[in-house]
Short mmCIF file of C-alpha atoms in Angstrom, two decimals:
data_model
loop_
_atom_site.label_atom_id
_atom_site.label_comp_id
_atom_site.label_asym_id
_atom_site.label_seq_id
_atom_site.Cartn_x
_atom_site.Cartn_y
_atom_site.Cartn_z
CA VAL N 1 105.09 84.11 125.95
CA SER N 2 107.81 85.78 128.03
CA SER N 3 109.88 88.72 126.78
CA LYS N 4 112.50 89.66 129.35
CA SER N 5 116.09 90.84 129.53
CA LYS N 6 118.88 88.75 131.09
CA SER N 7 118.33 90.62 134.36
CA GLY N 8 114.64 89.68 134.35
CA GLU N 9 113.14 93.02 133.33
CA GLY N 10 110.16 93.02 130.99
CA LYS N 11 110.94 94.02 127.40
CA SER N 12 108.26 95.47 125.13
CA ALA N 13 108.15 93.74 121.75
CA SER N 14 105.96 92.71 118.86
CA PHE N 15 105.73 89.01 118.01
CA SER N 16 104.04 86.74 115.50
CA LEU N 17 103.24 83.14 116.45
CA SER N 18 102.38 80.27 114.12
CA VAL N 19 101.36 76.80 115.30
CA THR N 20 101.52 74.19 112.53
CA ASP N 21 101.11 70.46 112.11
CA THR N 22 104.38 68.85 110.95
CA ASN N 23 102.37 65.99 109.39
CA GLY N 24 105.00 63.52 110.50
CA VAL N 25 107.78 65.17 108.48
CA GLU N 26 110.97 65.61 110.54
CA GLU N 27 113.32 68.14 109.04
CA ASP N 28 115.44 71.10 110.07
CA ASN N 29 113.81 74.32 108.94
CA TYR N 30 116.61 76.68 108.05
CA ASP N 31 114.60 78.99 105.82
CA SER N 32 114.95 82.77 106.06
CA ASN N 33 113.67 84.34 109.26
CA ILE N 34 113.71 87.79 110.85
CA CYS N 35 117.15 87.20 112.43
CA SER N 36 118.89 85.88 109.34
CA TYR N 37 117.44 88.62 107.15
CA PHE N 38 118.09 91.66 109.36
CA LEU N 39 121.50 90.53 110.59
CA MET N 40 122.95 88.91 107.47
CA GLU N 41 120.97 88.42 104.24
CA SER N 42 120.18 92.09 103.66
CA ASP N 43 123.87 93.02 103.86
CA ILE N 44 125.54 90.49 101.57
CA ARG N 45 125.52 89.74 97.87
CA GLY N 46 123.76 86.75 96.37
CA LYS N 47 121.27 84.27 97.80
CA VAL N 48 122.20 82.30 100.91
CA TYR N 49 121.30 78.64 101.09
CA ARG N 50 119.50 77.78 104.36
CA PRO N 51 120.29 81.15 106.01
CA ALA N 52 118.80 80.33 109.43
CA TYR N 53 121.47 77.63 109.81
CA TYR N 54 123.96 80.34 110.85
CA PHE N 55 121.72 81.52 113.71
CA ASP N 56 120.75 78.18 115.25
CA LYS N 57 122.15 78.02 118.80
CA ILE N 58 122.20 74.22 118.66
CA ASN N 59 124.71 74.46 115.81
CA THR N 60 128.09 74.77 117.58
CA LYS N 61 129.87 75.49 114.30
CA ARG N 62 127.60 78.38 113.33
CA LEU N 63 130.04 81.23 114.10
CA GLU N 64 132.92 79.60 112.28
CA HIS N 65 130.75 78.86 109.26
CA LEU N 66 129.31 82.37 109.39
CA ASP N 67 132.84 83.83 109.17
CA ASN N 68 133.55 81.68 106.12
CA LEU N 69 130.30 82.76 104.51
CA LEU N 70 130.97 86.47 105.03
CA LEU N 71 134.52 86.15 103.72
CA THR N 72 133.15 84.42 100.62
CA GLN N 73 130.01 86.45 99.92
CA GLY N 74 131.31 89.83 101.04
CA TRP N 75 129.92 92.05 103.76
CA ARG N 76 129.78 95.80 104.05
CA ASP N 77 129.90 97.76 107.26
CA PHE N 78 128.39 101.21 107.80
CA VAL N 79 130.09 104.08 109.61
CA TRP N 80 127.82 107.07 110.08
CA LYS N 81 130.28 109.97 110.43
CA SER N 82 127.59 112.61 109.96
CA ILE N 83 123.87 112.73 109.57
CA PRO N 84 122.98 113.90 106.04
CA LYS N 85 120.90 117.03 105.77
CA THR N 86 117.37 116.46 104.49
CA ASP N 87 115.64 118.62 101.95
CA GLU N 88 112.44 119.91 103.54
CA LYS N 89 110.75 120.07 100.16
CA ASN N 90 111.20 116.34 99.63
CA SER N 91 110.56 115.20 103.19
CA TYR N 92 107.37 113.34 104.02
CA LYS N 93 104.92 114.98 106.39
CA ILE N 94 103.37 113.12 109.31
CA GLU N 95 100.21 111.36 108.15
CA LYS N 96 97.33 111.47 110.61
CA GLY N 97 94.75 110.23 108.13
CA ILE N 98 93.76 110.19 104.47
CA THR N 99 93.82 113.48 102.55
CA VAL N 100 91.60 114.49 99.62
CA SER N 101 92.80 117.70 98.00
CA GLY N 102 92.81 119.57 94.70
CA ARG N 103 91.78 122.83 93.12
CA VAL N 104 88.78 124.39 91.40
CA LYS N 105 89.23 126.55 88.31
CA GLN N 106 87.11 128.22 85.69
CA LEU N 107 85.75 125.96 82.98
CA PHE N 108 87.86 126.30 79.79
CA ALA N 109 90.30 128.59 81.64
CA ASP N 110 92.96 128.33 84.32
CA LYS N 111 91.62 131.09 86.58
CA PRO N 112 91.11 129.79 90.14
CA LEU N 113 87.65 130.02 91.68
CA VAL N 114 87.80 131.51 95.17
CA ASN N 115 85.33 130.74 97.99
CA ASN N 116 83.70 127.89 96.10
CA ASN N 117 81.87 125.54 98.46
CA LEU N 118 82.88 121.88 98.40
CA THR N 119 80.93 119.01 99.90
CA LEU N 120 82.56 115.61 100.44
CA ALA N 121 80.46 112.56 101.28
CA LEU N 122 82.06 109.26 102.29
CA MET N 123 79.82 106.21 102.48
CA SER N 124 80.82 102.68 103.44
CA LYS N 125 78.89 99.63 104.59
CA LYS N 126 79.10 100.56 108.27
CA ASN N 127 79.04 104.37 108.39
CA HIS N 128 79.09 107.60 106.43
CA GLY N 129 80.15 111.20 106.89
CA ILE N 130 79.66 114.61 105.31
CA PHE N 131 82.45 117.23 105.23
CA ASN N 132 82.50 120.80 103.93
CA THR N 133 85.19 123.32 103.03
CA VAL N 134 85.83 126.29 100.71
CA THR N 135 88.55 127.06 98.20
CA ASP N 136 91.31 129.46 99.23
CA SER N 137 92.76 132.48 97.37
CA ILE N 138 94.36 130.25 94.69
CA GLY N 139 91.35 127.94 94.30
CA ARG N 140 92.77 125.07 96.35
CA PHE N 141 90.88 122.90 98.85
CA LYS N 142 91.85 120.14 101.26
CA PHE N 143 90.03 117.59 103.42
CA GLU N 144 92.58 116.29 105.94
CA ASN N 145 92.78 113.50 108.52
CA LEU N 146 89.93 111.42 107.10
CA GLU N 147 89.77 108.03 108.81
CA PHE N 148 87.78 105.07 107.48
CA SER N 149 88.39 101.36 106.95
CA GLY N 150 87.85 99.22 103.88
CA LYS N 151 86.25 100.51 100.71
CA ALA N 152 84.14 103.65 100.71
CA LYS N 153 82.35 105.58 97.99
CA MET N 154 83.41 109.21 97.70
CA TYR N 155 81.07 111.87 96.32
CA LEU N 156 82.59 115.32 95.90
CA ASN N 157 80.95 118.36 94.32
CA THR N 158 81.61 122.08 94.12
CA ARG N 159 79.25 125.04 93.98
CA ASP N 160 79.73 128.76 93.86
CA GLU N 161 78.61 131.20 96.56
CA LYS N 162 75.12 131.26 95.04
CA GLY N 163 74.77 127.49 95.32
CA LYS N 164 75.08 126.71 91.61
CA PHE N 165 77.35 124.08 90.09
CA ARG N 166 80.24 126.12 88.69
CA GLY N 167 83.85 125.52 87.72
CA GLU N 168 86.01 122.50 87.01
CA MET N 169 87.41 120.38 89.83
CA LEU N 170 90.90 118.88 89.53
CA LEU N 171 91.84 116.29 92.16
CA ASP N 172 95.35 115.63 93.42
CA SER N 173 96.52 112.05 93.52
CA ILE N 174 94.97 110.45 96.60
CA GLU N 175 97.22 107.41 96.67
CA CYS N 176 101.01 107.84 96.86
CA SER N 177 103.12 105.79 94.47
CA PRO N 178 104.89 102.91 96.22
CA MET N 179 108.66 102.86 96.56
CA ASP N 180 110.44 101.40 93.56
CA ILE N 181 111.78 97.91 94.19
CA SER N 182 113.50 95.32 92.08
CA LEU N 183 112.53 91.70 92.60
CA LYS N 184 114.55 88.91 91.06
CA LYS N 185 112.73 85.90 89.70
CA GLU N 186 114.10 82.83 91.40
CA PRO N 187 113.00 79.24 90.79
CA ILE N 188 111.34 77.42 93.68
CA PHE N 189 111.93 73.70 94.00
CA LEU N 190 109.40 71.77 96.07
CA SER N 191 110.39 68.48 97.59
CA GLU N 192 108.32 65.39 96.91
CA PRO N 193 105.83 64.63 99.72
CA SER N 194 106.74 61.67 101.89
CA ASN N 195 104.47 58.77 102.82
CA ALA N 196 104.27 60.16 106.36
CA LEU N 197 102.63 63.32 105.02
CA SER N 198 99.90 61.47 103.10
CA GLU N 199 99.27 59.11 106.00
CA ASN N 200 98.85 61.98 108.44
CA VAL N 201 96.45 63.81 106.13
CA LEU N 202 94.44 60.58 105.78
CA LYS N 203 94.19 60.45 109.59
CA LYS N 204 92.63 63.89 109.59
CA PHE N 205 89.99 62.89 107.06
CA SER N 206 89.22 59.79 109.13
CA ALA N 207 88.92 61.85 112.32
CA PHE N 208 86.32 64.05 110.62
CA GLU N 209 84.46 61.02 109.17
CA VAL N 210 85.43 61.72 105.57
CA LYS N 211 85.49 58.35 103.80
CA PRO N 212 88.54 57.67 101.59
CA GLU N 213 86.36 57.12 98.53
CA ASN N 214 84.84 60.55 99.11
CA VAL N 215 88.21 62.33 99.06
CA LEU N 216 88.21 63.79 95.58
CA LYS N 217 91.20 64.62 93.47
CA GLU N 218 91.84 68.25 92.66
CA VAL N 219 89.54 69.60 89.95
CA THR N 220 89.93 72.94 88.21
CA VAL N 221 86.68 74.61 87.14
CA THR N 222 86.81 77.56 84.75
CA ASN N 223 84.10 79.80 83.43
CA THR N 224 83.69 83.20 81.84
CA ILE N 225 81.68 85.92 83.51
CA LYS N 226 79.34 87.69 81.12
CA LYS N 227 79.03 91.29 82.15
CA LYS N 228 75.76 92.70 80.91
CA TYR N 229 76.49 96.38 81.32
CA ASP N 230 79.03 98.36 83.29
CA ILE N 231 76.74 99.92 85.88
CA VAL N 232 76.51 99.90 89.64
CA ALA N 233 74.93 96.57 90.57
CA ASN N 234 73.43 96.86 94.06
CA HIS N 235 73.86 100.47 95.11
CA GLY N 236 73.33 103.60 93.12
CA ASN N 237 75.90 106.35 93.15
CA TYR N 238 73.82 108.23 95.68
CA GLY N 239 73.21 105.83 98.53
CA LEU N 240 71.03 102.78 98.99
CA ALA N 241 68.10 102.77 96.57
CA ASP N 242 64.59 102.47 98.05
CA ILE N 243 63.27 100.95 94.81
CA THR N 244 65.22 99.45 91.91
CA PHE N 245 63.90 98.58 88.48
CA GLU N 246 65.93 96.50 86.03
CA ALA N 247 64.90 96.45 82.38
CA ASP N 248 63.10 93.35 81.11
CA GLU N 249 61.53 92.19 77.86
CA ASN N 250 58.49 94.47 78.38
CA THR N 251 60.39 97.73 78.93
CA HIS N 252 60.28 98.69 75.26
CA MET N 253 56.46 98.66 75.32
CA PHE N 254 56.33 101.96 77.24
CA SER N 255 55.91 104.93 74.92
CA THR N 256 57.86 107.45 77.02
CA ILE N 257 60.33 107.37 79.90
CA PHE N 258 57.86 109.20 82.15
CA GLU N 259 55.19 106.58 81.50
CA LEU N 260 57.70 103.97 82.66
CA LEU N 261 58.70 106.00 85.73
CA GLU N 262 55.14 106.75 86.84
CA GLN N 263 54.18 103.09 86.70
CA LYS N 264 57.30 101.71 88.40
CA PHE N 265 57.80 104.50 90.96
CA PRO N 266 54.32 106.00 91.64
CA SER N 267 55.21 107.23 95.14
CA PHE N 268 57.89 109.55 93.71
CA PHE N 269 55.39 111.48 91.54
CA ARG N 270 52.77 112.48 94.10
CA GLY N 271 54.43 115.85 94.71
CA PRO N 272 57.18 118.03 93.25
CA ASP N 273 59.56 116.47 90.74
CA PRO N 274 62.52 114.49 92.10
CA LEU N 275 66.10 115.16 91.06
CA TYR N 276 66.96 113.30 87.82
CA ILE N 277 70.42 111.85 87.19
CA ILE N 278 71.22 110.22 83.82
CA ASP N 279 74.35 108.05 83.77
CA GLY N 280 75.91 110.21 86.49
CA TYR N 281 74.87 113.57 85.02
CA VAL N 282 72.74 115.73 87.33
CA VAL N 283 69.96 117.17 85.18
CA PRO N 284 69.26 120.86 86.04
CA GLU N 285 65.70 121.66 87.16
CA ASP N 286 65.05 123.77 84.07
CA GLN N 287 66.29 121.11 81.59
CA LYS N 288 63.70 118.38 82.01
CA PHE N 289 63.77 117.81 78.23
CA MET N 290 66.97 115.80 78.75
CA VAL N 291 64.97 113.19 80.65
CA GLU N 292 62.29 113.10 77.95
CA ALA N 293 64.99 112.28 75.38
CA VAL N 294 65.75 108.93 77.03
CA LEU N 295 64.02 106.04 75.26
CA PRO N 296 62.57 103.25 77.45
CA MET N 297 64.20 100.62 75.21
CA ASP N 298 67.63 102.04 76.10
CA VAL N 299 67.15 101.79 79.86
CA VAL N 300 69.22 99.22 81.76
CA LYS N 301 68.36 100.10 85.33
CA ILE N 302 66.62 102.79 87.37
CA ASP N 303 67.26 103.53 91.05
CA ALA N 304 64.83 105.56 93.14
CA VAL N 305 66.51 107.07 96.20
CA GLY N 306 64.29 108.39 98.99
CA LYS N 307 64.39 111.84 100.53
CA VAL N 308 66.58 110.83 103.49
CA GLN N 309 69.39 109.38 101.36
CA ALA N 310 69.03 112.07 98.69
CA THR N 311 69.37 115.00 101.08
CA LEU N 312 72.46 113.33 102.54
CA PHE N 313 74.35 114.03 99.31
CA PHE N 314 72.56 117.05 97.83
CA GLY N 315 71.03 118.86 100.77
CA GLY N 316 67.33 119.55 101.06
CA ASP N 317 66.53 122.80 102.86
CA ASP N 318 64.77 125.78 101.30
CA LYS N 319 66.73 128.43 103.19
CA THR N 320 70.12 127.80 101.60
CA PRO N 321 70.34 128.67 97.87
CA GLY N 322 70.99 125.66 95.67
CA LYS N 323 70.35 123.16 98.49
CA ALA N 324 66.84 122.09 97.48
CA HIS N 325 67.97 119.76 94.69
CA GLY N 326 67.53 116.49 96.59
CA ARG N 327 64.61 117.24 98.90
CA ASN N 328 62.11 115.26 96.78
CA GLY N 329 64.29 112.20 96.22
CA ILE N 330 66.42 111.07 93.30
CA ILE N 331 65.64 109.12 90.12
CA ALA N 332 68.93 107.73 88.77
CA ILE N 333 68.64 106.34 85.23
CA TYR N 334 71.32 104.07 83.74
CA THR N 335 71.23 103.48 79.98
CA LYS N 336 72.89 101.14 77.52
CA PRO N 337 76.29 102.26 76.23
CA ASN N 338 76.58 103.86 72.77
CA LYS N 339 72.87 104.73 72.59
CA GLY N 340 73.26 108.49 72.50
CA ASN N 341 71.82 109.01 75.98
CA ARG N 342 75.14 109.55 77.76
CA ILE N 343 75.71 113.15 78.77
CA LYS N 344 79.20 114.59 78.87
CA GLU N 345 81.06 114.16 82.14
CA VAL N 346 80.19 116.64 84.86
CA VAL N 347 83.34 118.44 85.94
CA GLN N 348 81.72 119.92 89.05
CA SER N 349 81.39 116.54 90.77
CA VAL N 350 83.56 113.48 91.32
CA LYS N 351 82.44 109.96 92.18
CA LYS N 352 85.15 107.53 93.15
CA GLU N 353 85.76 104.46 95.27
CA LEU N 354 88.48 104.92 97.86
CA GLU N 355 90.47 102.32 99.75
CA GLY N 356 90.72 103.20 103.45
CA TYR N 357 92.66 101.54 106.21
CA TYR N 358 92.98 97.81 105.82
CA ASN N 359 90.53 95.72 107.84
CA ALA N 360 92.78 93.07 109.37
CA ARG N 361 91.40 89.56 109.03
CA VAL N 362 91.36 87.29 112.06
CA PHE N 363 92.63 83.74 111.64
CA TYR N 364 89.78 81.33 112.32
CA SER N 365 90.43 78.57 114.83
CA PRO N 366 87.69 76.04 115.79
CA ASN N 367 86.28 76.27 119.30
CA PRO N 368 84.68 73.07 120.65
CA GLU N 369 82.86 75.09 123.31
CA ASN N 370 81.18 77.19 120.60
CA PRO N 371 81.09 74.91 117.53
CA ASN N 372 80.34 75.99 113.98
CA PRO N 373 79.59 72.66 112.21
CA ASP N 374 79.82 73.94 108.63
CA LEU N 375 83.02 75.92 109.09
CA ASP N 376 84.70 73.58 111.58
CA LYS N 377 84.46 70.64 109.19
CA LYS N 378 86.11 72.64 106.42
CA VAL N 379 89.07 73.78 108.53
CA GLY N 380 89.29 70.64 110.67
CA VAL N 381 91.94 69.09 108.44
CA ARG N 382 93.99 72.28 108.49
CA ASN N 383 97.79 72.29 108.77
CA THR N 384 97.96 75.68 110.46
CA ILE N 385 96.47 75.13 113.90
CA TYR N 386 96.78 78.74 115.07
CA TRP N 387 98.24 82.01 113.83
CA ASN N 388 98.48 85.33 115.61
CA PRO N 389 100.57 88.19 114.17
CA TYR N 390 99.79 90.60 117.02
CA ILE N 391 101.35 89.35 120.25
CA HIS N 392 102.44 92.30 122.38
CA PRO N 393 103.79 91.52 125.88
CA ASP N 394 102.63 93.71 128.77
CA LYS N 395 104.85 95.80 131.07
CA SER N 396 106.03 92.69 132.89
CA GLY N 397 107.06 91.13 129.55
CA SER N 398 104.32 88.49 129.51
CA ALA N 399 101.62 87.60 126.99
CA THR N 400 99.19 84.68 126.85
CA VAL N 401 97.49 83.02 123.87
CA ASP N 402 95.21 79.99 123.80
CA PHE N 403 93.95 77.71 121.04
CA TYR N 404 92.55 74.21 120.49
CA ASN N 405 94.72 71.41 119.18
CA SER N 406 94.16 69.07 116.27
CA LYS N 407 91.99 65.98 116.82
CA VAL N 408 94.65 63.59 115.53
CA GLU N 409 97.88 62.35 117.07
CA THR N 410 100.65 64.43 115.58
CA LYS N 411 103.65 66.62 116.29
CA ILE N 412 103.10 70.36 116.49
CA LYS N 413 105.62 73.09 115.74
CA LEU N 414 105.50 76.54 117.37
CA ALA N 415 107.41 79.28 115.57
CA LEU N 416 107.66 82.72 117.14
CA GLU N 417 109.32 85.65 115.38
CA GLY N 418 109.40 89.33 116.15
CA ILE N 419 111.43 92.29 117.27
CA THR N 420 111.93 94.10 120.57
CA ALA N 421 111.36 97.82 121.07
CA SER N 422 115.14 98.31 121.07
CA GLY N 423 115.44 96.64 117.63
CA ILE N 424 116.64 93.14 118.54
CA PRO N 425 115.18 90.46 116.24
CA VAL N 426 113.91 87.34 118.00
CA VAL N 427 113.30 83.81 116.69
CA LYS N 428 112.15 80.92 118.87
CA THR N 429 111.02 77.46 117.77
CA SER N 430 109.53 74.71 119.91
CA PHE N 431 107.68 71.41 119.45
CA TYR N 432 105.13 69.32 121.32
CA SER N 433 103.11 66.19 120.61
CA VAL N 434 99.37 65.61 120.59
CA LYS N 435 98.32 62.19 121.90
CA LYS N 436 95.06 60.54 122.77
#
């Protein structure tokens, strides 16, 4: 892929390349592209039929027809006589990461709590991190420039200077509302497939040894998912559980919850008591009666979290006041809804799932030198041979991509679209044939 000026100088740009099987269908593709949209469609009223037609260099009448179109549809020009002044209050600040902010106030009052300690834990499949801060003179706190990809569980709690859970935490909105847009519903008419299309698809099945009688018609399978209870399925709210117990038909036979716990989790009761959490409520050390009130027949699931994971979220040293809550592990008990075991929501802690930076998916293309029999057979009859949305030429204006062709004789279309660093939209289409 070469991106150069007329004088031969390399031009930096960003391109997307798609390589598709035409399946024997010969037709001019004049659908919307980056050129037709940026240079015409976005500036005129109404929908344009086959907009790329007016930007096809092969079409010698394109400029004349474009004039007629603009005279008919209407076009508006922009003259920037002065740059409008921006209101600093409404301007967007530079984002260097994800921000979690809010304030801590007195419970049942609006008085801010100053110098309250806040601990933020972020845990995803690949990594985790612990962050600390304190509230300022008006009770506000902020964790800035957090960077993580995919989904992560956020655990946030606040304590006073003595290490006790105090105050009520109010979070700001983490996600910004998207810009308002108005989309018009427009009917889409699909053309009937030609015989050439079906014949070409049949060739693909033959090439991958799929017998015609084994090519099934489309079948729609529906089913309803029965959700037993709304609890965390594989992970507790406090890390990866060392031991998990799910209630069965014999759970009701235990007389007390502690009898159940001592039998199912004996290693957690050979020393000091672990930290108990009932449906997300952290039971204080001096209120063990709350655990005794839970009936075994109401239990849905119990997670036992070891000392390492527990201290990650609650601390575990004896020197710092209030930090010894998780040193002996955690017993997290989940009960059936509407059974009277649910404790009121704890306002000193927040548990939430956050969406980080998007993990870009890579288009899979078979590689004969490193075959994957199961996956290659599924995608072997694909129409999209190759797709790469991140083609960035180097300083000389060159970029190289490689891929493997289809196994069948067919005609391949290459469509490249993108934009240069100076803002010039680019569209290039080419074809080649695959033969035995």
